[in-house]
Amino acid sequence: MTLSEFVRKASRRIWTTLVSFPYEIKKNRLRKAYLSRQFLSEKKRVEPANQQNIELGRRLRDGILQQYDSIFRSKPYRILFHIPPSGVGKVWFHDLIMTLQHTGIPCATVNWNDPEFKSKWTDFQPNVFISMDHPLVLKSLDLDFINSYKRQSGCLRLFTPNNKKYYPKPRMSQEDIWRLSLAKSGRSLDAFFCMFEEDYFNLFWGEWKELGFKYLSLPHGCNPIVHYPRSADRDLDYFMATSCGPERINLTLEYLTPVFQKYDGLWAGPDWNFGIGPVDVQTMPDYYARARIVPNPLARFLIQYPAEITERAFSATACGVFQITDWTPVTERFYAQDEMITVKSSAEFLERFDYYANRPDERDLIIRNGLKRVFAEHTYFHRLDRLVGFLDQNPLLFKEGPGLVL
């Protein structure tokens, strides 16, 4: 290792330590608040499970599963998913795959940077390829191979957009310019799809929109195969599982420190240094069933821009639990005020938490309304209606695509 490389690596380590140090202090404050309640000897309150809501949720779930069983088996689509290494996109892709297979559409997966990518592609022979318009992902793909296959056999390349470097500012980085040039030349993607609303694409992706790239908004939903009410007494005041990052640490400190100090609950997720650690997606509904309230504070850009309301707003609702979340510009597109409780500040969040913590009847009414809404309109099967409709309506994209047409 040269001296300059050593200095560069040492500088990076020092910088990382300096940046992360304040957040480690904040995590320790949260840990102290969380543990202060865990050691209290008072008897925990227990509410019996609401069997009426549980039976309603399971009945609605059975109906939607039956309705969509093999419904698209006559469609010609074969979809290959390029799975990201981590993040909410990975969960989103897996829910889409599970529900697509239930409808009768063949799906296969290939992992990011998989050395057997070409052989898996050739064996499966997809006509829809779903991946991400992210610099690292694009650089890992054999774009020439995919483009050649598309010209010969037909394949629609449907990518989720990566936030521009200076998002939400209008400037573009060199990587943004490179990604735009790839798309314009026809070497990367044919259309975008994302869990964000179309408003988001119109606001921040004008360069791609002007070139004619279409955008399919495919919001999060619930996956009825996994998300439905479980029967358990409510012995927790709250339960939340979330990733750990700078903004999430700040939000947790602001919204939940008083909750940690006053109420009994469980915290989950990696890297928090307190709580129960990571929770498997399959067991999440069992924890939800034990909670009186599921807190859902949102990233600040979600309450500033018309983007999304998060996966938890659908999956937890389908599991028959009561949640308190932040209002967003698009919340009313999905839920009415008597179906989900929203707030506009951390102070209002704490006020609502205190109010509903001891009012099971009022919570159960809102839960019941939410169950009816989510299974009627917001399952991933409803999202697949959009996806299949988009594929049906754009046959030219399988052979050409905006870049190739230009």
Short mmCIF file of C-alpha atoms in Angstrom, two decimals:
data_model
loop_
_atom_site.label_atom_id
_atom_site.label_comp_id
_atom_site.label_asym_id
_atom_site.label_seq_id
_atom_site.Cartn_x
_atom_site.Cartn_y
_atom_site.Cartn_z
CA MET A 1 0.00 0.00 0.00
CA THR A 2 1.38 3.38 -1.00
CA LEU A 3 1.58 6.30 1.42
CA SER A 4 -1.14 8.19 -0.45
CA GLU A 5 -3.50 5.17 -0.30
CA PHE A 6 -2.81 4.78 3.43
CA VAL A 7 -3.54 8.46 4.05
CA ARG A 8 -6.71 8.26 1.98
CA LYS A 9 -8.04 5.22 3.85
CA ALA A 10 -7.09 6.65 7.24
CA SER A 11 -8.81 9.94 6.38
CA ARG A 12 -11.95 8.07 5.35
CA ARG A 13 -12.00 6.10 8.62
CA ILE A 14 -11.57 9.29 10.66
CA TRP A 15 -14.30 11.06 8.70
CA THR A 16 -16.69 8.11 9.12
CA THR A 17 -16.03 8.05 12.86
CA LEU A 18 -16.59 11.79 13.20
CA VAL A 19 -19.85 11.64 11.23
CA SER A 20 -21.24 8.62 13.07
CA PHE A 21 -20.25 9.71 16.59
CA PRO A 22 -23.24 12.06 17.18
CA TYR A 23 -25.63 9.32 16.07
CA GLU A 24 -24.05 6.80 18.42
CA ILE A 25 -24.72 9.26 21.26
CA LYS A 26 -28.35 9.55 20.16
CA LYS A 27 -28.70 5.76 19.93
CA ASN A 28 -27.37 5.46 23.48
CA ARG A 29 -29.96 8.00 24.65
CA LEU A 30 -32.69 5.93 23.00
CA ARG A 31 -31.32 2.72 24.48
CA LYS A 32 -31.35 4.27 27.95
CA ALA A 33 -34.96 5.45 27.51
CA TYR A 34 -36.03 2.05 26.17
CA LEU A 35 -34.37 0.06 28.93
CA SER A 36 -35.66 2.36 31.67
CA ARG A 37 -39.15 0.98 31.05
CA GLN A 38 -38.09 -2.63 30.55
CA PHE A 39 -36.87 -2.94 34.15
CA LEU A 40 -40.02 -1.67 35.81
CA SER A 41 -41.73 -4.33 37.91
CA GLU A 42 -45.33 -3.19 37.40
CA LYS A 43 -47.70 -5.70 35.88
CA LYS A 44 -48.18 -5.24 32.15
CA ARG A 45 -51.69 -4.58 30.83
CA VAL A 46 -53.22 -7.20 28.55
CA GLU A 47 -56.14 -6.74 26.18
CA PRO A 48 -57.92 -9.76 24.71
CA ALA A 49 -57.74 -10.18 20.95
CA ASN A 50 -60.69 -8.76 19.02
CA GLN A 51 -62.04 -11.89 17.36
CA GLN A 52 -64.56 -9.95 15.28
CA ASN A 53 -61.77 -8.06 13.50
CA ILE A 54 -59.66 -11.19 13.13
CA GLU A 55 -62.49 -13.10 11.50
CA LEU A 56 -63.30 -10.15 9.23
CA GLY A 57 -59.70 -9.84 8.06
CA ARG A 58 -59.36 -13.55 7.37
CA ARG A 59 -62.65 -13.65 5.48
CA LEU A 60 -61.59 -10.70 3.31
CA ARG A 61 -58.20 -12.29 2.77
CA ASP A 62 -59.70 -15.62 1.68
CA GLY A 63 -61.95 -13.81 -0.77
CA ILE A 64 -59.14 -11.89 -2.50
CA LEU A 65 -56.91 -15.00 -2.66
CA GLN A 66 -59.71 -16.93 -4.35
CA GLN A 67 -60.52 -14.06 -6.72
CA TYR A 68 -56.94 -13.81 -8.03
CA ASP A 69 -56.00 -17.49 -8.01
CA SER A 70 -54.47 -18.15 -11.48
CA ILE A 71 -56.39 -15.17 -12.90
CA PHE A 72 -53.53 -14.26 -15.29
CA ARG A 73 -52.44 -17.78 -16.25
CA SER A 74 -53.33 -17.16 -19.93
CA LYS A 75 -51.08 -14.08 -20.12
CA PRO A 76 -47.84 -14.56 -22.11
CA TYR A 77 -45.52 -12.85 -19.62
CA ARG A 78 -42.43 -14.37 -18.03
CA ILE A 79 -40.88 -11.96 -15.54
CA LEU A 80 -37.28 -12.05 -14.34
CA PHE A 81 -36.60 -10.00 -11.20
CA HIS A 82 -33.12 -8.66 -10.53
CA ILE A 83 -33.07 -8.65 -6.71
CA PRO A 84 -31.30 -5.74 -4.97
CA PRO A 85 -28.91 -6.60 -2.12
CA SER A 86 -30.98 -4.89 0.58
CA GLY A 87 -33.55 -2.21 1.35
CA VAL A 88 -37.29 -1.81 1.01
CA GLY A 89 -37.05 -2.58 -2.72
CA LYS A 90 -36.03 -6.14 -1.89
CA VAL A 91 -39.17 -6.67 0.23
CA TRP A 92 -41.29 -5.00 -2.47
CA PHE A 93 -39.91 -7.28 -5.21
CA HIS A 94 -40.47 -10.43 -3.14
CA ASP A 95 -44.10 -9.49 -2.41
CA LEU A 96 -44.67 -8.83 -6.12
CA ILE A 97 -43.13 -12.17 -7.03
CA MET A 98 -45.22 -14.09 -4.50
CA THR A 99 -48.48 -12.53 -5.65
CA LEU A 100 -47.60 -12.75 -9.36
CA GLN A 101 -47.02 -16.49 -9.00
CA HIS A 102 -50.40 -16.83 -7.26
CA THR A 103 -52.03 -15.23 -10.32
CA GLY A 104 -50.35 -17.72 -12.65
CA ILE A 105 -47.55 -15.57 -14.12
CA PRO A 106 -44.16 -17.36 -14.13
CA CYS A 107 -41.40 -15.48 -12.28
CA ALA A 108 -37.73 -16.11 -11.64
CA THR A 109 -35.06 -14.25 -9.69
CA VAL A 110 -31.40 -13.46 -10.17
CA ASN A 111 -29.35 -11.75 -7.49
CA TRP A 112 -27.37 -8.58 -7.90
CA ASN A 113 -23.85 -9.36 -9.22
CA ASP A 114 -24.75 -13.03 -9.74
CA PRO A 115 -21.93 -14.72 -11.74
CA GLU A 116 -24.53 -17.05 -13.32
CA PHE A 117 -26.69 -14.16 -14.55
CA LYS A 118 -26.49 -15.07 -18.25
CA SER A 119 -27.18 -18.77 -17.77
CA LYS A 120 -30.18 -18.07 -15.51
CA TRP A 121 -31.51 -15.58 -18.04
CA THR A 122 -31.04 -18.03 -20.91
CA ASP A 123 -32.69 -20.89 -19.00
CA PHE A 124 -35.74 -18.81 -18.04
CA GLN A 125 -36.17 -16.86 -21.30
CA PRO A 126 -37.94 -13.80 -19.82
CA ASN A 127 -39.95 -11.29 -21.80
CA VAL A 128 -40.06 -8.82 -18.91
CA PHE A 129 -36.94 -7.87 -16.96
CA ILE A 130 -37.35 -5.91 -13.71
CA SER A 131 -34.33 -4.19 -12.19
CA MET A 132 -33.12 -0.82 -10.87
CA ASP A 133 -31.78 2.24 -12.67
CA HIS A 134 -28.97 2.57 -10.14
CA PRO A 135 -25.35 3.24 -11.18
CA LEU A 136 -23.93 0.21 -9.32
CA VAL A 137 -26.62 -2.07 -10.73
CA LEU A 138 -26.20 -0.77 -14.28
CA LYS A 139 -22.44 -1.26 -14.09
CA SER A 140 -22.93 -4.84 -12.88
CA LEU A 141 -25.25 -5.79 -15.77
CA ASP A 142 -24.16 -7.01 -19.19
CA LEU A 143 -26.26 -4.40 -20.97
CA ASP A 144 -25.07 -5.48 -24.42
CA PHE A 145 -26.24 -9.06 -23.77
CA ILE A 146 -29.64 -7.88 -22.54
CA ASN A 147 -30.03 -5.44 -25.43
CA SER A 148 -29.13 -8.12 -27.98
CA TYR A 149 -31.64 -10.53 -26.43
CA LYS A 150 -34.30 -7.83 -26.56
CA ARG A 151 -33.75 -7.22 -30.28
CA GLN A 152 -33.89 -10.92 -31.08
CA SER A 153 -36.63 -12.19 -28.76
CA GLY A 154 -38.46 -9.18 -27.35
CA CYS A 155 -38.20 -8.11 -23.73
CA LEU A 156 -39.54 -5.10 -21.84
CA ARG A 157 -36.92 -3.72 -19.43
CA LEU A 158 -38.82 -2.18 -16.52
CA PHE A 159 -36.56 -0.38 -14.04
CA THR A 160 -37.20 1.46 -10.77
CA PRO A 161 -35.67 4.96 -10.89
CA ASN A 162 -32.75 5.84 -8.66
CA ASN A 163 -32.95 9.22 -6.91
CA LYS A 164 -30.93 11.83 -8.73
CA LYS A 165 -27.70 12.82 -6.98
CA TYR A 166 -29.03 16.21 -5.93
CA TYR A 167 -32.63 15.11 -5.33
CA PRO A 168 -34.85 16.94 -4.73
CA LYS A 169 -32.80 19.73 -6.31
CA PRO A 170 -32.95 20.04 -10.11
CA ARG A 171 -29.20 19.63 -10.73
CA MET A 172 -27.88 16.44 -12.29
CA SER A 173 -24.63 14.72 -11.34
CA GLN A 174 -22.25 13.12 -13.83
CA GLU A 175 -23.76 9.73 -12.91
CA ASP A 176 -27.24 11.11 -13.65
CA ILE A 177 -26.06 12.33 -17.05
CA TRP A 178 -24.49 8.93 -17.74
CA ARG A 179 -27.69 7.08 -16.78
CA LEU A 180 -29.74 9.41 -18.97
CA SER A 181 -27.44 8.82 -21.93
CA LEU A 182 -27.69 5.04 -21.47
CA ALA A 183 -31.48 5.25 -21.46
CA LYS A 184 -31.54 7.62 -24.45
CA SER A 185 -29.34 5.27 -26.48
CA GLY A 186 -31.65 2.33 -25.73
CA ARG A 187 -29.02 0.38 -23.79
CA SER A 188 -30.60 0.27 -20.33
CA LEU A 189 -34.37 0.57 -19.82
CA ASP A 190 -37.65 0.91 -21.70
CA ALA A 191 -39.90 2.29 -18.94
CA PHE A 192 -39.92 3.11 -15.25
CA PHE A 193 -42.02 1.73 -12.45
CA CYS A 194 -41.89 2.63 -8.79
CA MET A 195 -43.86 2.56 -5.53
CA PHE A 196 -43.98 6.38 -5.68
CA GLU A 197 -46.92 8.30 -7.15
CA GLU A 198 -46.73 9.70 -10.69
CA ASP A 199 -46.50 13.23 -9.19
CA TYR A 200 -43.03 12.29 -7.97
CA PHE A 201 -41.88 11.32 -11.47
CA ASN A 202 -43.34 14.48 -12.97
CA LEU A 203 -41.63 16.67 -10.37
CA PHE A 204 -38.14 15.19 -10.38
CA TRP A 205 -37.65 13.20 -13.57
CA GLY A 206 -38.44 15.75 -16.24
CA GLU A 207 -35.32 14.88 -18.29
CA TRP A 208 -36.50 11.30 -18.74
CA LYS A 209 -40.14 12.26 -19.21
CA GLU A 210 -39.22 14.69 -22.02
CA LEU A 211 -37.56 11.79 -23.85
CA GLY A 212 -40.83 9.86 -23.79
CA PHE A 213 -40.14 7.35 -21.03
CA LYS A 214 -43.34 6.08 -19.48
CA TYR A 215 -43.80 5.70 -15.74
CA LEU A 216 -45.96 3.13 -13.98
CA SER A 217 -46.85 4.00 -10.41
CA LEU A 218 -47.13 0.73 -8.50
CA PRO A 219 -47.65 1.68 -4.84
CA HIS A 220 -46.91 -0.58 -1.94
CA GLY A 221 -49.79 -2.78 -0.81
CA CYS A 222 -50.42 -5.70 1.46
CA ASN A 223 -49.55 -9.25 0.45
CA PRO A 224 -52.56 -11.33 1.59
CA ILE A 225 -50.50 -14.50 1.45
CA VAL A 226 -48.50 -13.17 4.42
CA HIS A 227 -50.40 -10.14 5.75
CA TYR A 228 -53.60 -10.99 7.60
CA PRO A 229 -54.71 -10.82 11.27
CA ARG A 230 -53.28 -13.28 13.79
CA SER A 231 -54.98 -14.13 17.04
CA ALA A 232 -53.03 -12.97 20.10
CA ASP A 233 -53.73 -10.99 23.25
CA ARG A 234 -52.37 -7.46 23.14
CA ASP A 235 -49.66 -7.44 25.79
CA LEU A 236 -47.55 -4.67 24.18
CA ASP A 237 -48.37 -0.99 24.07
CA TYR A 238 -46.36 -0.69 20.85
CA PHE A 239 -44.27 -2.65 18.40
CA MET A 240 -42.11 -1.32 15.60
CA ALA A 241 -39.46 -2.84 13.35
CA THR A 242 -37.34 -0.46 11.31
CA SER A 243 -33.91 0.02 9.79
CA CYS A 244 -31.34 2.16 11.57
CA GLY A 245 -29.95 5.24 9.84
CA PRO A 246 -29.31 8.91 10.61
CA GLU A 247 -32.81 10.16 9.78
CA ARG A 248 -34.53 7.20 11.45
CA ILE A 249 -32.47 7.79 14.60
CA ASN A 250 -33.51 11.44 14.67
CA LEU A 251 -37.17 10.58 14.10
CA THR A 252 -37.15 7.92 16.81
CA LEU A 253 -35.54 10.32 19.26
CA GLU A 254 -38.15 13.00 18.51
CA TYR A 255 -41.28 10.86 18.29
CA LEU A 256 -40.67 7.89 20.55
CA THR A 257 -38.42 8.82 23.46
CA PRO A 258 -41.47 9.71 25.64
CA VAL A 259 -43.21 6.52 24.47
CA PHE A 260 -40.19 4.42 25.49
CA GLN A 261 -40.22 6.02 28.93
CA LYS A 262 -43.96 5.67 29.54
CA TYR A 263 -45.15 2.53 27.76
CA ASP A 264 -44.26 -1.16 27.49
CA GLY A 265 -43.35 -2.36 24.03
CA LEU A 266 -40.87 -4.00 21.69
CA TRP A 267 -38.42 -2.39 19.28
CA ALA A 268 -36.91 -4.38 16.43
CA GLY A 269 -34.43 -3.92 13.61
CA PRO A 270 -30.70 -4.25 12.95
CA ASP A 271 -27.95 -2.06 14.42
CA TRP A 272 -30.00 -0.34 17.14
CA ASN A 273 -28.08 -1.89 20.06
CA PHE A 274 -31.35 -2.36 21.92
CA GLY A 275 -34.60 -4.20 21.32
CA ILE A 276 -34.92 -7.66 19.80
CA GLY A 277 -32.86 -7.16 16.64
CA PRO A 278 -33.99 -8.10 13.12
CA VAL A 279 -37.41 -9.73 12.69
CA ASP A 280 -38.25 -12.05 9.80
CA VAL A 281 -40.98 -10.81 7.46
CA GLN A 282 -42.94 -14.01 8.01
CA THR A 283 -43.11 -13.51 11.81
CA MET A 284 -43.85 -9.77 11.70
CA PRO A 285 -47.67 -10.30 11.80
CA ASP A 286 -47.32 -12.24 15.06
CA TYR A 287 -45.63 -9.27 16.71
CA TYR A 288 -48.16 -6.86 15.19
CA ALA A 289 -50.98 -8.90 16.75
CA ARG A 290 -49.58 -8.29 20.24
CA ALA A 291 -49.43 -4.49 19.88
CA ARG A 292 -52.08 -1.96 20.79
CA ILE A 293 -50.40 0.64 18.58
CA VAL A 294 -47.90 0.46 15.73
CA PRO A 295 -46.05 3.81 15.44
CA ASN A 296 -45.10 4.83 11.90
CA PRO A 297 -43.19 8.16 11.77
CA LEU A 298 -42.20 8.94 8.19
CA ALA A 299 -39.08 10.25 6.49
CA ARG A 300 -39.34 13.99 6.09
CA PHE A 301 -39.38 14.02 2.28
CA LEU A 302 -42.54 11.88 2.34
CA ILE A 303 -44.44 14.59 4.20
CA GLN A 304 -43.04 17.30 1.92
CA TYR A 305 -43.58 15.72 -1.50
CA PRO A 306 -46.32 13.57 -3.11
CA ALA A 307 -44.48 10.25 -3.11
CA GLU A 308 -45.83 7.38 -0.94
CA ILE A 309 -47.14 6.44 2.51
CA THR A 310 -44.82 3.41 3.10
CA GLU A 311 -45.27 -0.35 3.01
CA ARG A 312 -46.17 -0.52 6.71
CA ALA A 313 -49.31 1.56 6.08
CA PHE A 314 -50.68 -1.40 4.12
CA SER A 315 -49.08 -4.52 5.63
CA ALA A 316 -49.75 -3.56 9.26
CA THR A 317 -53.31 -2.49 8.44
CA ALA A 318 -53.95 -5.86 6.77
CA CYS A 319 -52.65 -7.57 9.91
CA GLY A 320 -55.45 -5.91 11.86
CA VAL A 321 -53.48 -3.45 13.94
CA PHE A 322 -53.91 0.20 14.81
CA GLN A 323 -51.20 2.58 13.70
CA ILE A 324 -50.40 6.26 14.01
CA THR A 325 -48.47 7.76 11.12
CA ASP A 326 -47.58 11.12 9.60
CA TRP A 327 -49.86 12.86 7.15
CA THR A 328 -48.52 13.08 3.59
CA PRO A 329 -49.78 14.94 0.49
CA VAL A 330 -51.05 11.60 -0.89
CA THR A 331 -52.51 9.93 2.23
CA GLU A 332 -56.12 10.68 1.29
CA ARG A 333 -55.65 8.80 -1.99
CA PHE A 334 -55.44 5.60 0.03
CA TYR A 335 -57.24 6.03 3.37
CA ALA A 336 -60.02 8.12 4.90
CA GLN A 337 -59.66 9.71 8.36
CA ASP A 338 -61.68 6.94 10.00
CA GLU A 339 -59.44 4.25 8.48
CA MET A 340 -55.98 5.46 9.56
CA ILE A 341 -54.86 8.03 12.14
CA THR A 342 -52.44 10.64 10.78
CA VAL A 343 -50.65 13.50 12.55
CA LYS A 344 -48.78 16.61 11.47
CA SER A 345 -46.17 16.85 14.23
CA SER A 346 -44.37 14.79 16.85
CA ALA A 347 -46.34 16.62 19.55
CA GLU A 348 -49.62 15.58 17.93
CA PHE A 349 -48.26 12.03 17.61
CA LEU A 350 -47.64 11.80 21.36
CA GLU A 351 -51.03 13.34 22.09
CA ARG A 352 -52.79 10.76 19.90
CA PHE A 353 -50.71 7.91 21.33
CA ASP A 354 -51.73 8.85 24.88
CA TYR A 355 -55.36 9.19 23.81
CA TYR A 356 -55.70 5.85 22.02
CA ALA A 357 -53.49 3.74 24.31
CA ASN A 358 -56.42 3.06 26.66
CA ARG A 359 -59.32 3.15 24.18
CA PRO A 360 -59.54 -0.32 22.60
CA ASP A 361 -63.09 0.14 21.31
CA GLU A 362 -62.16 3.25 19.33
CA ARG A 363 -59.02 1.58 18.01
CA ASP A 364 -60.94 -1.51 16.95
CA LEU A 365 -63.45 0.53 14.95
CA ILE A 366 -60.65 2.20 12.98
CA ILE A 367 -58.94 -1.18 12.53
CA ARG A 368 -62.16 -2.61 11.11
CA ASN A 369 -62.54 0.25 8.65
CA GLY A 370 -58.90 -0.11 7.60
CA LEU A 371 -59.26 -3.84 7.01
CA LYS A 372 -62.19 -3.28 4.69
CA ARG A 373 -60.31 -0.65 2.71
CA VAL A 374 -56.99 -2.44 2.38
CA PHE A 375 -58.45 -5.74 1.19
CA ALA A 376 -60.87 -3.99 -1.17
CA GLU A 377 -58.34 -1.71 -2.88
CA HIS A 378 -54.76 -2.01 -1.63
CA THR A 379 -53.48 -5.56 -1.94
CA TYR A 380 -50.59 -6.38 -4.25
CA PHE A 381 -53.15 -8.19 -6.41
CA HIS A 382 -54.77 -4.82 -7.09
CA ARG A 383 -51.32 -3.46 -7.97
CA LEU A 384 -50.81 -6.36 -10.39
CA ASP A 385 -53.93 -5.29 -12.26
CA ARG A 386 -52.01 -2.08 -13.02
CA LEU A 387 -48.83 -3.93 -13.95
CA VAL A 388 -50.50 -6.40 -16.30
CA GLY A 389 -52.58 -3.60 -17.79
CA PHE A 390 -49.39 -1.63 -18.50
CA LEU A 391 -47.77 -4.63 -20.20
CA ASP A 392 -50.90 -5.27 -22.27
CA GLN A 393 -51.11 -1.64 -23.40
CA ASN A 394 -47.46 -1.25 -24.46
CA PRO A 395 -46.59 -4.05 -26.92
CA LEU A 396 -44.10 -1.86 -28.79
CA LEU A 397 -41.89 -1.52 -25.72
CA PHE A 398 -41.09 -5.23 -25.90
CA LYS A 399 -39.28 -4.74 -29.23
CA GLU A 400 -38.32 -1.09 -29.35
CA GLY A 401 -38.56 1.16 -26.32
CA PRO A 402 -38.18 4.97 -26.29
CA GLY A 403 -34.39 4.89 -26.65
CA LEU A 404 -34.47 2.61 -29.67
CA VAL A 405 -37.32 4.53 -31.29
CA LEU A 406 -35.37 7.78 -30.99
#
